[in-house]
PDB file of C-alpha atoms and ligand atoms in Angstrom:
ATOM      1  CA  MET J   1     -38.830 148.215 -34.582  1.00  0.00           C
ATOM      2  CA  GLU J   2     -38.022 150.422 -31.584  1.00  0.00           C
ATOM      3  CA  ASN J   3     -35.253 148.040 -30.453  1.00  0.00           C
ATOM      4  CA  LEU J   4     -33.248 148.672 -33.614  1.00  0.00           C
ATOM      5  CA  PRO J   5     -29.512 149.387 -33.256  1.00  0.00           C
ATOM      6  CA  ASP J   6     -28.619 153.117 -33.508  1.00  0.00           C
ATOM      7  CA  GLY J   7     -26.837 152.643 -36.843  1.00  0.00           C
ATOM      8  CA  ILE J   8     -30.091 151.559 -38.474  1.00  0.00           C
ATOM      9  CA  LYS J   9     -32.261 154.009 -36.512  1.00  0.00           C
ATOM     10  CA  ASN J  10     -30.136 156.940 -37.699  1.00  0.00           C
ATOM     11  CA  SER J  11     -29.553 155.665 -41.239  1.00  0.00           C
ATOM     12  CA  GLY J  12     -32.538 157.282 -42.958  1.00  0.00           C
ATOM     13  CA  ALA J  13     -34.250 153.914 -43.516  1.00  0.00           C
ATOM     14  CA  LEU J  14     -37.023 154.639 -40.993  1.00  0.00           C
ATOM     15  CA  GLU J  15     -38.073 157.785 -42.890  1.00  0.00           C
ATOM     16  CA  ILE J  16     -38.375 155.710 -46.061  1.00  0.00           C
ATOM     17  CA  ARG J  17     -40.430 153.066 -44.250  1.00  0.00           C
ATOM     18  CA  ASP J  18     -42.762 155.729 -42.870  1.00  0.00           C
ATOM     19  CA  ARG J  19     -43.257 157.316 -46.294  1.00  0.00           C
ATOM     20  CA  LEU J  20     -43.933 153.935 -47.930  1.00  0.00           C
ATOM     21  CA  GLY J  21     -46.456 153.252 -45.178  1.00  0.00           C
ATOM     22  CA  SER J  22     -48.500 156.242 -46.348  1.00  0.00           C
ATOM     23  CA  ILE J  23     -48.792 154.987 -49.949  1.00  0.00           C
ATOM     24  CA  SER J  24     -51.665 152.899 -51.295  1.00  0.00           C
ATOM     25  CA  GLY J  25     -49.885 150.990 -54.057  1.00  0.00           C
ATOM     26  CA  GLY J  26     -52.917 149.860 -56.106  1.00  0.00           C
ATOM     27  CA  ARG J  27     -51.663 147.916 -59.150  1.00  0.00           C
ATOM     28  CA  VAL J  28     -47.875 147.763 -58.776  1.00  0.00           C
ATOM     29  CA  LEU J  29     -45.125 146.999 -61.339  1.00  0.00           C
ATOM     30  CA  ASP J  30     -41.565 146.085 -60.247  1.00  0.00           C
ATOM     31  CA  VAL J  31     -38.962 146.320 -63.045  1.00  0.00           C
ATOM     32  CA  GLY J  32     -35.780 144.206 -62.806  1.00  0.00           C
ATOM     33  CA  THR J  33     -37.427 142.224 -60.034  1.00  0.00           C
ATOM     34  CA  GLN J  34     -34.835 139.382 -60.029  1.00  0.00           C
ATOM     35  CA  GLU J  35     -36.136 137.006 -57.321  1.00  0.00           C
ATOM     36  CA  GLY J  36     -38.708 139.546 -56.125  1.00  0.00           C
ATOM     37  CA  SER J  37     -37.032 140.701 -52.929  1.00  0.00           C
ATOM     38  CA  PHE J  38     -38.185 144.329 -53.371  1.00  0.00           C
ATOM     39  CA  ILE J  39     -41.717 143.048 -53.920  1.00  0.00           C
ATOM     40  CA  GLY J  40     -41.473 141.270 -50.554  1.00  0.00           C
ATOM     41  CA  LEU J  41     -40.423 144.553 -48.945  1.00  0.00           C
ATOM     42  CA  LEU J  42     -43.242 146.534 -50.585  1.00  0.00           C
ATOM     43  CA  MET J  43     -45.802 143.956 -49.446  1.00  0.00           C
ATOM     44  CA  LYS J  44     -44.648 144.581 -45.866  1.00  0.00           C
ATOM     45  CA  MET J  45     -44.234 148.364 -46.066  1.00  0.00           C
ATOM     46  CA  LEU J  46     -46.862 149.870 -48.392  1.00  0.00           C
ATOM     47  CA  LYS J  47     -50.076 150.971 -46.691  1.00  0.00           C
ATOM     48  CA  ASP J  48     -51.918 148.592 -49.030  1.00  0.00           C
ATOM     49  CA  TYR J  49     -51.906 147.347 -52.630  1.00  0.00           C
ATOM     50  CA  GLU J  50     -54.163 145.411 -55.010  1.00  0.00           C
ATOM     51  CA  SER J  51     -51.799 143.342 -57.110  1.00  0.00           C
ATOM     52  CA  ILE J  52     -48.142 143.237 -58.124  1.00  0.00           C
ATOM     53  CA  VAL J  53     -46.383 142.305 -61.379  1.00  0.00           C
ATOM     54  CA  GLY J  54     -42.620 141.713 -61.415  1.00  0.00           C
ATOM     55  CA  ILE J  55     -40.711 141.689 -64.716  1.00  0.00           C
ATOM     56  CA  ASP J  56     -37.145 140.729 -65.554  1.00  0.00           C
ATOM     57  CA  ILE J  57     -35.046 139.568 -68.530  1.00  0.00           C
ATOM     58  CA  SER J  58     -33.747 136.535 -66.601  1.00  0.00           C
ATOM     59  CA  GLU J  59     -36.069 133.528 -66.757  1.00  0.00           C
ATOM     60  CA  GLU J  60     -33.914 131.721 -64.189  1.00  0.00           C
ATOM     61  CA  ASP J  61     -34.499 134.475 -61.600  1.00  0.00           C
ATOM     62  CA  LEU J  62     -38.213 134.623 -62.414  1.00  0.00           C
ATOM     63  CA  ARG J  63     -38.559 130.879 -61.812  1.00  0.00           C
ATOM     64  CA  LYS J  64     -37.235 131.364 -58.273  1.00  0.00           C
ATOM     65  CA  ALA J  65     -39.500 134.410 -57.783  1.00  0.00           C
ATOM     66  CA  ARG J  66     -42.611 132.470 -58.857  1.00  0.00           C
ATOM     67  CA  GLU J  67     -41.758 129.720 -56.377  1.00  0.00           C
ATOM     68  CA  GLU J  68     -41.216 132.264 -53.559  1.00  0.00           C
ATOM     69  CA  PHE J  69     -44.495 134.127 -54.155  1.00  0.00           C
ATOM     70  CA  LYS J  70     -46.741 131.263 -55.242  1.00  0.00           C
ATOM     71  CA  ASP J  71     -49.418 132.129 -52.666  1.00  0.00           C
ATOM     72  CA  GLY J  72     -49.589 135.925 -53.108  1.00  0.00           C
ATOM     73  CA  PRO J  73     -51.363 138.281 -55.548  1.00  0.00           C
ATOM     74  CA  VAL J  74     -48.103 138.523 -57.481  1.00  0.00           C
ATOM     75  CA  GLU J  75     -47.343 137.616 -61.103  1.00  0.00           C
ATOM     76  CA  PHE J  76     -44.012 137.484 -62.905  1.00  0.00           C
ATOM     77  CA  GLU J  77     -43.377 137.998 -66.605  1.00  0.00           C
ATOM     78  CA  LEU J  78     -40.295 137.695 -68.780  1.00  0.00           C
ATOM     79  CA  MET J  79     -39.982 141.171 -70.300  1.00  0.00           C
ATOM     80  CA  SER J  80     -37.478 143.961 -70.836  1.00  0.00           C
ATOM     81  CA  GLY J  81     -38.085 147.288 -69.149  1.00  0.00           C
ATOM     82  CA  GLU J  82     -37.047 148.857 -72.460  1.00  0.00           C
ATOM     83  CA  LYS J  83     -40.242 147.596 -74.118  1.00  0.00           C
ATOM     84  CA  LEU J  84     -43.033 147.048 -71.644  1.00  0.00           C
ATOM     85  CA  THR J  85     -46.030 145.263 -73.170  1.00  0.00           C
ATOM     86  CA  PHE J  86     -48.491 146.997 -70.802  1.00  0.00           C
ATOM     87  CA  ASP J  87     -50.970 149.700 -71.842  1.00  0.00           C
ATOM     88  CA  ASP J  88     -50.374 153.400 -71.184  1.00  0.00           C
ATOM     89  CA  ASP J  89     -51.592 154.558 -67.726  1.00  0.00           C
ATOM     90  CA  SER J  90     -52.148 150.994 -66.499  1.00  0.00           C
ATOM     91  CA  PHE J  91     -50.291 150.982 -63.130  1.00  0.00           C
ATOM     92  CA  ASP J  92     -50.815 153.003 -59.947  1.00  0.00           C
ATOM     93  CA  THR J  93     -47.203 152.424 -58.832  1.00  0.00           C
ATOM     94  CA  VAL J  94     -44.042 151.535 -60.771  1.00  0.00           C
ATOM     95  CA  CYS J  95     -40.827 150.563 -58.963  1.00  0.00           C
ATOM     96  CA  MET J  96     -37.219 149.602 -59.562  1.00  0.00           C
ATOM     97  CA  SER J  97     -34.680 148.578 -56.925  1.00  0.00           C
ATOM     98  CA  HIS J  98     -30.902 148.281 -57.357  1.00  0.00           C
ATOM     99  CA  THR J  99     -31.390 147.835 -61.095  1.00  0.00           C
ATOM    100  CA  VAL J 100     -30.478 151.201 -62.694  1.00  0.00           C
ATOM    101  CA  HIS J 101     -26.798 150.159 -62.921  1.00  0.00           C
ATOM    102  CA  HIS J 102     -27.844 146.969 -64.759  1.00  0.00           C
ATOM    103  CA  LEU J 103     -29.586 148.819 -67.582  1.00  0.00           C
ATOM    104  CA  GLU J 104     -28.055 149.275 -71.036  1.00  0.00           C
ATOM    105  CA  ASN J 105     -30.490 152.091 -71.760  1.00  0.00           C
ATOM    106  CA  ILE J 106     -31.567 153.791 -68.537  1.00  0.00           C
ATOM    107  CA  GLU J 107     -33.570 156.532 -70.234  1.00  0.00           C
ATOM    108  CA  SER J 108     -35.717 154.206 -72.301  1.00  0.00           C
ATOM    109  CA  VAL J 109     -36.561 152.029 -69.260  1.00  0.00           C
ATOM    110  CA  LEU J 110     -37.485 155.042 -67.125  1.00  0.00           C
ATOM    111  CA  SER J 111     -39.597 156.536 -69.891  1.00  0.00           C
ATOM    112  CA  GLU J 112     -41.400 153.211 -70.413  1.00  0.00           C
ATOM    113  CA  MET J 113     -42.096 153.088 -66.676  1.00  0.00           C
ATOM    114  CA  LYS J 114     -43.542 156.585 -66.872  1.00  0.00           C
ATOM    115  CA  ARG J 115     -45.668 155.664 -69.911  1.00  0.00           C
ATOM    116  CA  VAL J 116     -47.436 152.834 -68.071  1.00  0.00           C
ATOM    117  CA  LEU J 117     -47.916 154.922 -64.902  1.00  0.00           C
ATOM    118  CA  LYS J 118     -51.330 156.541 -64.346  1.00  0.00           C
ATOM    119  CA  PRO J 119     -51.546 160.312 -63.809  1.00  0.00           C
ATOM    120  CA  GLY J 120     -51.043 160.860 -60.065  1.00  0.00           C
ATOM    121  CA  GLY J 121     -49.340 157.455 -59.729  1.00  0.00           C
ATOM    122  CA  TYR J 122     -46.093 156.790 -57.842  1.00  0.00           C
ATOM    123  CA  MET J 123     -42.666 155.974 -59.253  1.00  0.00           C
ATOM    124  CA  ILE J 124     -40.364 154.455 -56.609  1.00  0.00           C
ATOM    125  CA  ILE J 125     -36.649 153.977 -57.374  1.00  0.00           C
ATOM    126  CA  GLN J 126     -34.063 152.608 -54.948  1.00  0.00           C
ATOM    127  CA  GLU J 127     -30.392 152.653 -56.030  1.00  0.00           C
ATOM    128  CA  GLN J 128     -26.971 152.696 -54.368  1.00  0.00           C
ATOM    129  CA  PHE J 129     -24.620 155.564 -55.293  1.00  0.00           C
ATOM    130  CA  SER J 130     -20.848 155.766 -55.437  1.00  0.00           C
ATOM    131  CA  ASP J 131     -19.791 159.217 -54.232  1.00  0.00           C
ATOM    132  CA  GLY J 132     -20.003 161.431 -51.101  1.00  0.00           C
ATOM    133  CA  ASP J 133     -20.962 160.307 -47.585  1.00  0.00           C
ATOM    134  CA  GLN J 134     -19.629 156.743 -47.930  1.00  0.00           C
ATOM    135  CA  SER J 135     -17.454 155.069 -45.307  1.00  0.00           C
ATOM    136  CA  ASP J 136     -14.269 153.158 -46.221  1.00  0.00           C
ATOM    137  CA  ALA J 137     -16.198 149.900 -45.703  1.00  0.00           C
ATOM    138  CA  GLN J 138     -18.886 151.079 -48.113  1.00  0.00           C
ATOM    139  CA  ASN J 139     -16.279 152.128 -50.693  1.00  0.00           C
ATOM    140  CA  THR J 140     -14.810 148.635 -50.394  1.00  0.00           C
ATOM    141  CA  GLU J 141     -18.208 147.155 -51.220  1.00  0.00           C
ATOM    142  CA  THR J 142     -18.458 149.452 -54.247  1.00  0.00           C
ATOM    143  CA  LEU J 143     -15.049 148.237 -55.502  1.00  0.00           C
ATOM    144  CA  VAL J 144     -16.147 144.607 -55.084  1.00  0.00           C
ATOM    145  CA  HIS J 145     -19.302 145.479 -56.983  1.00  0.00           C
ATOM    146  CA  HIS J 146     -17.237 146.959 -59.823  1.00  0.00           C
ATOM    147  CA  LEU J 147     -15.214 143.748 -60.139  1.00  0.00           C
ATOM    148  CA  ASP J 148     -18.501 141.839 -60.265  1.00  0.00           C
ATOM    149  CA  ALA J 149     -19.745 144.183 -63.024  1.00  0.00           C
ATOM    150  CA  THR J 150     -16.521 143.660 -65.016  1.00  0.00           C
ATOM    151  CA  VAL J 151     -16.967 139.880 -64.971  1.00  0.00           C
ATOM    152  CA  ASP J 152     -20.704 140.041 -65.783  1.00  0.00           C
ATOM    153  CA  THR J 153     -20.020 142.389 -68.700  1.00  0.00           C
ATOM    154  CA  TRP J 154     -17.425 139.974 -70.069  1.00  0.00           C
ATOM    155  CA  LYS J 155     -20.091 137.222 -69.883  1.00  0.00           C
ATOM    156  CA  GLY J 156     -22.536 139.390 -71.857  1.00  0.00           C
ATOM    157  CA  ILE J 157     -24.737 140.230 -68.843  1.00  0.00           C
ATOM    158  CA  PRO J 158     -25.470 143.994 -68.653  1.00  0.00           C
ATOM    159  CA  HIS J 159     -23.877 145.283 -65.436  1.00  0.00           C
ATOM    160  CA  PHE J 160     -22.172 148.647 -64.978  1.00  0.00           C
ATOM    161  CA  GLU J 161     -20.347 150.603 -62.271  1.00  0.00           C
ATOM    162  CA  THR J 162     -22.367 152.251 -59.501  1.00  0.00           C
ATOM    163  CA  LEU J 163     -23.750 155.632 -60.605  1.00  0.00           C
ATOM    164  CA  SER J 164     -22.932 158.906 -58.860  1.00  0.00           C
ATOM    165  CA  ARG J 165     -25.650 160.692 -56.898  1.00  0.00           C
ATOM    166  CA  HIS J 166     -25.528 163.472 -59.484  1.00  0.00           C
ATOM    167  CA  ARG J 167     -26.194 161.130 -62.418  1.00  0.00           C
ATOM    168  CA  LEU J 168     -29.081 159.438 -60.618  1.00  0.00           C
ATOM    169  CA  ASN J 169     -30.655 162.805 -59.794  1.00  0.00           C
ATOM    170  CA  ASP J 170     -30.251 163.860 -63.442  1.00  0.00           C
ATOM    171  CA  HIS J 171     -31.977 160.735 -64.765  1.00  0.00           C
ATOM    172  CA  ILE J 172     -34.948 161.335 -62.482  1.00  0.00           C
ATOM    173  CA  ALA J 173     -35.064 165.083 -63.198  1.00  0.00           C
ATOM    174  CA  GLN J 174     -35.174 164.412 -66.967  1.00  0.00           C
ATOM    175  CA  LEU J 175     -38.406 162.458 -66.511  1.00  0.00           C
ATOM    176  CA  GLY J 176     -40.304 165.610 -65.563  1.00  0.00           C
ATOM    177  CA  MET J 177     -42.383 163.998 -62.822  1.00  0.00           C
ATOM    178  CA  GLY J 178     -44.902 166.185 -60.967  1.00  0.00           C
ATOM    179  CA  THR J 179     -43.135 165.879 -57.603  1.00  0.00           C
ATOM    180  CA  VAL J 180     -39.865 164.213 -56.558  1.00  0.00           C
ATOM    181  CA  GLU J 181     -39.001 163.341 -52.958  1.00  0.00           C
ATOM    182  CA  VAL J 182     -35.424 162.114 -52.418  1.00  0.00           C
ATOM    183  CA  PHE J 183     -34.458 160.109 -49.332  1.00  0.00           C
ATOM    184  CA  GLN J 184     -30.952 158.911 -48.503  1.00  0.00           C
ATOM    185  CA  SER J 185     -30.096 155.923 -46.351  1.00  0.00           C
ATOM    186  CA  SER J 186     -26.812 154.410 -45.222  1.00  0.00           C
ATOM    187  CA  ARG J 187     -28.599 151.086 -44.644  1.00  0.00           C
ATOM    188  CA  LEU J 188     -30.753 148.967 -46.873  1.00  0.00           C
ATOM    189  CA  VAL J 189     -34.427 149.461 -46.060  1.00  0.00           C
ATOM    190  CA  GLN J 190     -34.517 145.642 -45.908  1.00  0.00           C
ATOM    191  CA  CYS J 191     -32.440 145.925 -42.683  1.00  0.00           C
ATOM    192  CA  LEU J 192     -35.603 147.113 -40.911  1.00  0.00           C
ATOM    193  CA  VAL J 193     -37.176 143.711 -41.361  1.00  0.00           C
ATOM    194  CA  CYS J 194     -34.005 141.695 -40.684  1.00  0.00           C
ATOM    195  CA  LYS J 195     -34.210 139.256 -37.785  1.00  0.00           C
ATOM    196  CA  GLU J 196     -30.578 139.753 -36.658  1.00  0.00           C
ATOM    197  CA  PRO J 197     -29.704 143.433 -37.314  1.00  0.00           C
ATOM    198  CA  GLU J 198     -27.118 143.694 -34.487  1.00  0.00           C
ATOM    199  CA  ASP J 199     -24.584 141.576 -36.342  1.00  0.00           C
ATOM    200  CA  CYS J 200     -24.296 144.149 -39.141  1.00  0.00           C
ATOM    201  CA  GLU J 201     -23.502 147.218 -37.054  1.00  0.00           C
ATOM    202  CA  ASP J 202     -19.743 146.709 -37.053  1.00  0.00           C
ATOM    203  CA  PRO J 203     -18.273 146.771 -40.611  1.00  0.00           C
ATOM    204  CA  ARG J 204     -15.535 144.410 -39.368  1.00  0.00           C
ATOM    205  CA  SER J 205     -17.935 141.930 -37.769  1.00  0.00           C
ATOM    206  CA  LYS J 206     -17.389 138.308 -38.766  1.00  0.00           C
ATOM    207  CA  ARG J 207     -20.703 138.323 -40.616  1.00  0.00           C
ATOM    208  CA  ASN J 208     -19.918 141.415 -42.715  1.00  0.00           C
ATOM    209  CA  VAL J 209     -16.346 140.380 -43.508  1.00  0.00           C
ATOM    210  CA  GLU J 210     -17.523 136.904 -44.507  1.00  0.00           C
ATOM    211  CA  GLU J 211     -20.174 138.432 -46.741  1.00  0.00           C
ATOM    212  CA  GLY J 212     -17.441 140.361 -48.559  1.00  0.00           C
ATOM    213  CA  PHE J 213     -15.296 137.247 -48.916  1.00  0.00           C
ATOM    214  CA  GLU J 214     -18.274 135.250 -50.211  1.00  0.00           C
ATOM    215  CA  SER J 215     -18.947 137.943 -52.837  1.00  0.00           C
ATOM    216  CA  LEU J 216     -15.322 137.677 -54.006  1.00  0.00           C
ATOM    217  CA  ASP J 217     -15.526 133.863 -54.106  1.00  0.00           C
ATOM    218  CA  SER J 218     -18.635 134.018 -56.238  1.00  0.00           C
ATOM    219  CA  ILE J 219     -17.048 136.581 -58.602  1.00  0.00           C
ATOM    220  CA  LEU J 220     -14.042 134.285 -59.052  1.00  0.00           C
ATOM    221  CA  GLU J 221     -16.316 131.316 -59.730  1.00  0.00           C
ATOM    222  CA  ASN J 222     -18.171 133.418 -62.300  1.00  0.00           C
ATOM    223  CA  ALA J 223     -14.872 134.507 -63.897  1.00  0.00           C
ATOM    224  CA  ALA J 224     -13.620 130.984 -64.660  1.00  0.00           C
ATOM    225  CA  GLY J 225     -12.389 130.939 -68.271  1.00  0.00           C
ATOM    226  CA  HIS J 226     -11.958 134.727 -68.432  1.00  0.00           C
ATOM    227  CA  PRO J 227      -8.993 135.569 -70.741  1.00  0.00           C
ATOM    228  CA  GLU J 228      -7.576 137.809 -67.979  1.00  0.00           C
ATOM    229  CA  TYR J 229      -8.530 135.495 -65.139  1.00  0.00           C
ATOM    230  CA  ASP J 230      -5.139 136.030 -63.449  1.00  0.00           C
ATOM    231  CA  LYS J 231      -5.761 139.775 -63.257  1.00  0.00           C
ATOM    232  CA  ILE J 232      -9.208 139.164 -61.732  1.00  0.00           C
ATOM    233  CA  VAL J 233      -7.628 136.830 -59.154  1.00  0.00           C
ATOM    234  CA  ALA J 234      -5.003 139.482 -58.302  1.00  0.00           C
ATOM    235  CA  GLU J 235      -7.663 142.206 -57.920  1.00  0.00           C
ATOM    236  CA  ALA J 236      -9.793 139.885 -55.767  1.00  0.00           C
ATOM    237  CA  GLY J 237      -6.718 139.305 -53.566  1.00  0.00           C
ATOM    238  CA  ARG J 238      -6.222 143.066 -53.124  1.00  0.00           C
ATOM    239  CA  LEU J 239      -9.899 143.494 -52.272  1.00  0.00           C
ATOM    240  CA  ARG J 240      -9.728 140.653 -49.772  1.00  0.00           C
ATOM    241  CA  GLU J 241      -6.956 142.517 -47.921  1.00  0.00           C
ATOM    242  CA  ARG J 242      -8.963 145.730 -48.139  1.00  0.00           C
ATOM    243  CA  ILE J 243     -12.021 144.014 -46.628  1.00  0.00           C
ATOM    244  CA  GLN J 244      -9.847 142.921 -43.691  1.00  0.00           C
ATOM    245  CA  GLU J 245      -8.638 146.506 -43.205  1.00  0.00           C
ATOM    246  CA  THR J 246     -11.867 148.470 -43.653  1.00  0.00           C
ATOM    247  CA  GLY J 247     -14.622 145.914 -43.125  1.00  0.00           C
ATOM    248  CA  TYR J 248     -17.539 145.619 -45.530  1.00  0.00           C
ATOM    249  CA  MET J 249     -20.865 147.479 -45.655  1.00  0.00           C
ATOM    250  CA  PRO J 250     -23.435 148.084 -48.414  1.00  0.00           C
ATOM    251  CA  ALA J 251     -23.081 151.486 -50.126  1.00  0.00           C
ATOM    252  CA  SER J 252     -25.533 154.227 -49.175  1.00  0.00           C
ATOM    253  CA  LEU J 253     -28.594 154.519 -51.363  1.00  0.00           C
ATOM    254  CA  LEU J 254     -30.950 157.097 -52.767  1.00  0.00           C
ATOM    255  CA  PHE J 255     -34.656 156.371 -52.580  1.00  0.00           C
ATOM    256  CA  PHE J 256     -36.833 158.414 -54.940  1.00  0.00           C
ATOM    257  CA  ILE J 257     -40.574 158.652 -54.453  1.00  0.00           C
ATOM    258  CA  CYS J 258     -41.983 160.578 -57.404  1.00  0.00           C
ATOM    259  CA  ARG J 259     -45.563 161.397 -58.334  1.00  0.00           C
ATOM    260  CA  ASN J 260     -46.742 161.588 -61.925  1.00  0.00           C
ATOM    261  CA  SER J 261     -48.460 164.820 -62.870  1.00  0.00           C
TER     262      SER J 261
HETATM  263  C1  LIG S 301     -29.523 143.595 -58.921  1.00  0.00           C
HETATM  264  S1  LIG S 301     -30.801 142.863 -59.752  1.00  0.00           S
HETATM  265  C2  LIG S 301     -32.279 143.525 -59.040  1.00  0.00           C
HETATM  266  C3  LIG S 301     -32.531 143.233 -57.623  1.00  0.00           C
HETATM  267  C4  LIG S 301     -33.956 143.350 -57.157  1.00  0.00           C
HETATM  268  N1  LIG S 301     -34.710 144.377 -57.822  1.00  0.00           N
HETATM  269  C5  LIG S 301     -33.902 143.625 -55.672  1.00  0.00           C
HETATM  270  O1  LIG S 301     -34.091 144.771 -55.247  1.00  0.00           O
HETATM  271  O2  LIG S 301     -33.601 142.675 -54.937  1.00  0.00           O
HETATM  272  C6  LIG S 301     -30.894 143.579 -61.335  1.00  0.00           C
HETATM  273  C7  LIG S 301     -31.879 142.872 -62.252  1.00  0.00           C
HETATM  274  O3  LIG S 301     -32.132 143.672 -63.401  1.00  0.00           O
HETATM  275  C8  LIG S 301     -32.443 142.781 -64.461  1.00  0.00           C
HETATM  276  N2  LIG S 301     -32.399 143.536 -65.723  1.00  0.00           N
HETATM  277  C9  LIG S 301     -31.308 143.986 -66.408  1.00  0.00           C
HETATM  278  N3  LIG S 301     -31.713 144.635 -67.518  1.00  0.00           N
HETATM  279  C10 LIG S 301     -33.074 144.611 -67.539  1.00  0.00           C
HETATM  280  C11 LIG S 301     -34.063 145.108 -68.437  1.00  0.00           C
HETATM  281  N4  LIG S 301     -33.739 145.770 -69.540  1.00  0.00           N
HETATM  282  N5  LIG S 301     -35.358 144.876 -68.141  1.00  0.00           N
HETATM  283  C12 LIG S 301     -35.718 144.200 -67.023  1.00  0.00           C
HETATM  284  N6  LIG S 301     -34.822 143.708 -66.139  1.00  0.00           N
HETATM  285  C13 LIG S 301     -33.509 143.908 -66.395  1.00  0.00           C
HETATM  286  C14 LIG S 301     -31.397 141.698 -64.298  1.00  0.00           C
HETATM  287  O4  LIG S 301     -31.756 140.532 -64.978  1.00  0.00           O
HETATM  288  C15 LIG S 301     -31.368 141.539 -62.755  1.00  0.00           C
HETATM  289  O5  LIG S 301     -32.233 140.522 -62.331  1.00  0.00           O
END
């Protein structure tokens, strides 16, 4: 860990890791788990935990998650965060990572998460934001993300633009949790466990630029048959040029660690 590049060391990610390392997770729920990558991070970073349940509305993603975690104390269930089938006060920790902007009804998912959380339990939310303190390379990533959201929405998959810091803070404040700690990081916390972090330091590195191009390629593949496919192709072309100019880096994120009263 100590050999990390300065960009990661000074990003805010280490403070999040240290805070997670002080939390005993107990029974953990991860909402919008997709293939379970946040669960993998929590398993490495929490002080300890008893068991973990991941839920998602995509059976295809859950199939991959079950395969990935077949040996661990982790279960996956097809379920919407809007209507959790768990009892009140049944989890010690509830989490959600990079999923708020995928929700059609953010308030109902957050209030369901609070309902199933025990008094004194932890709510952990990680989400990228769109405004303030973002470099040109990060703004480029946000624009690529918005094109992705446009195409997903057309296909009937809930996916919206990145929320502002203000809106995220408001959603959390409305929950009325006992305490709210807010961390900010310009790097994904996952970068702390990456085997090749050096390659990401330069937004214009071959690896970062190629990642941006690959995202555009996959958006275009997804957009096949779109009635305004030509417009999507033109926008992807503009973003490709922008990636070459600015480079490509993930947007900064807010990391909320809240405690239920
Ligand atoms: C960007 S992915 C999450 C990534 C993952 N949590 C991680 O950190 O790697 C967003 C996920 O939210 C899921 N999702 C969208 N609406 C949902 C809902 N109402 N309930 C549960 N999951 C939902 C999507 O199916 C998708 O897998």
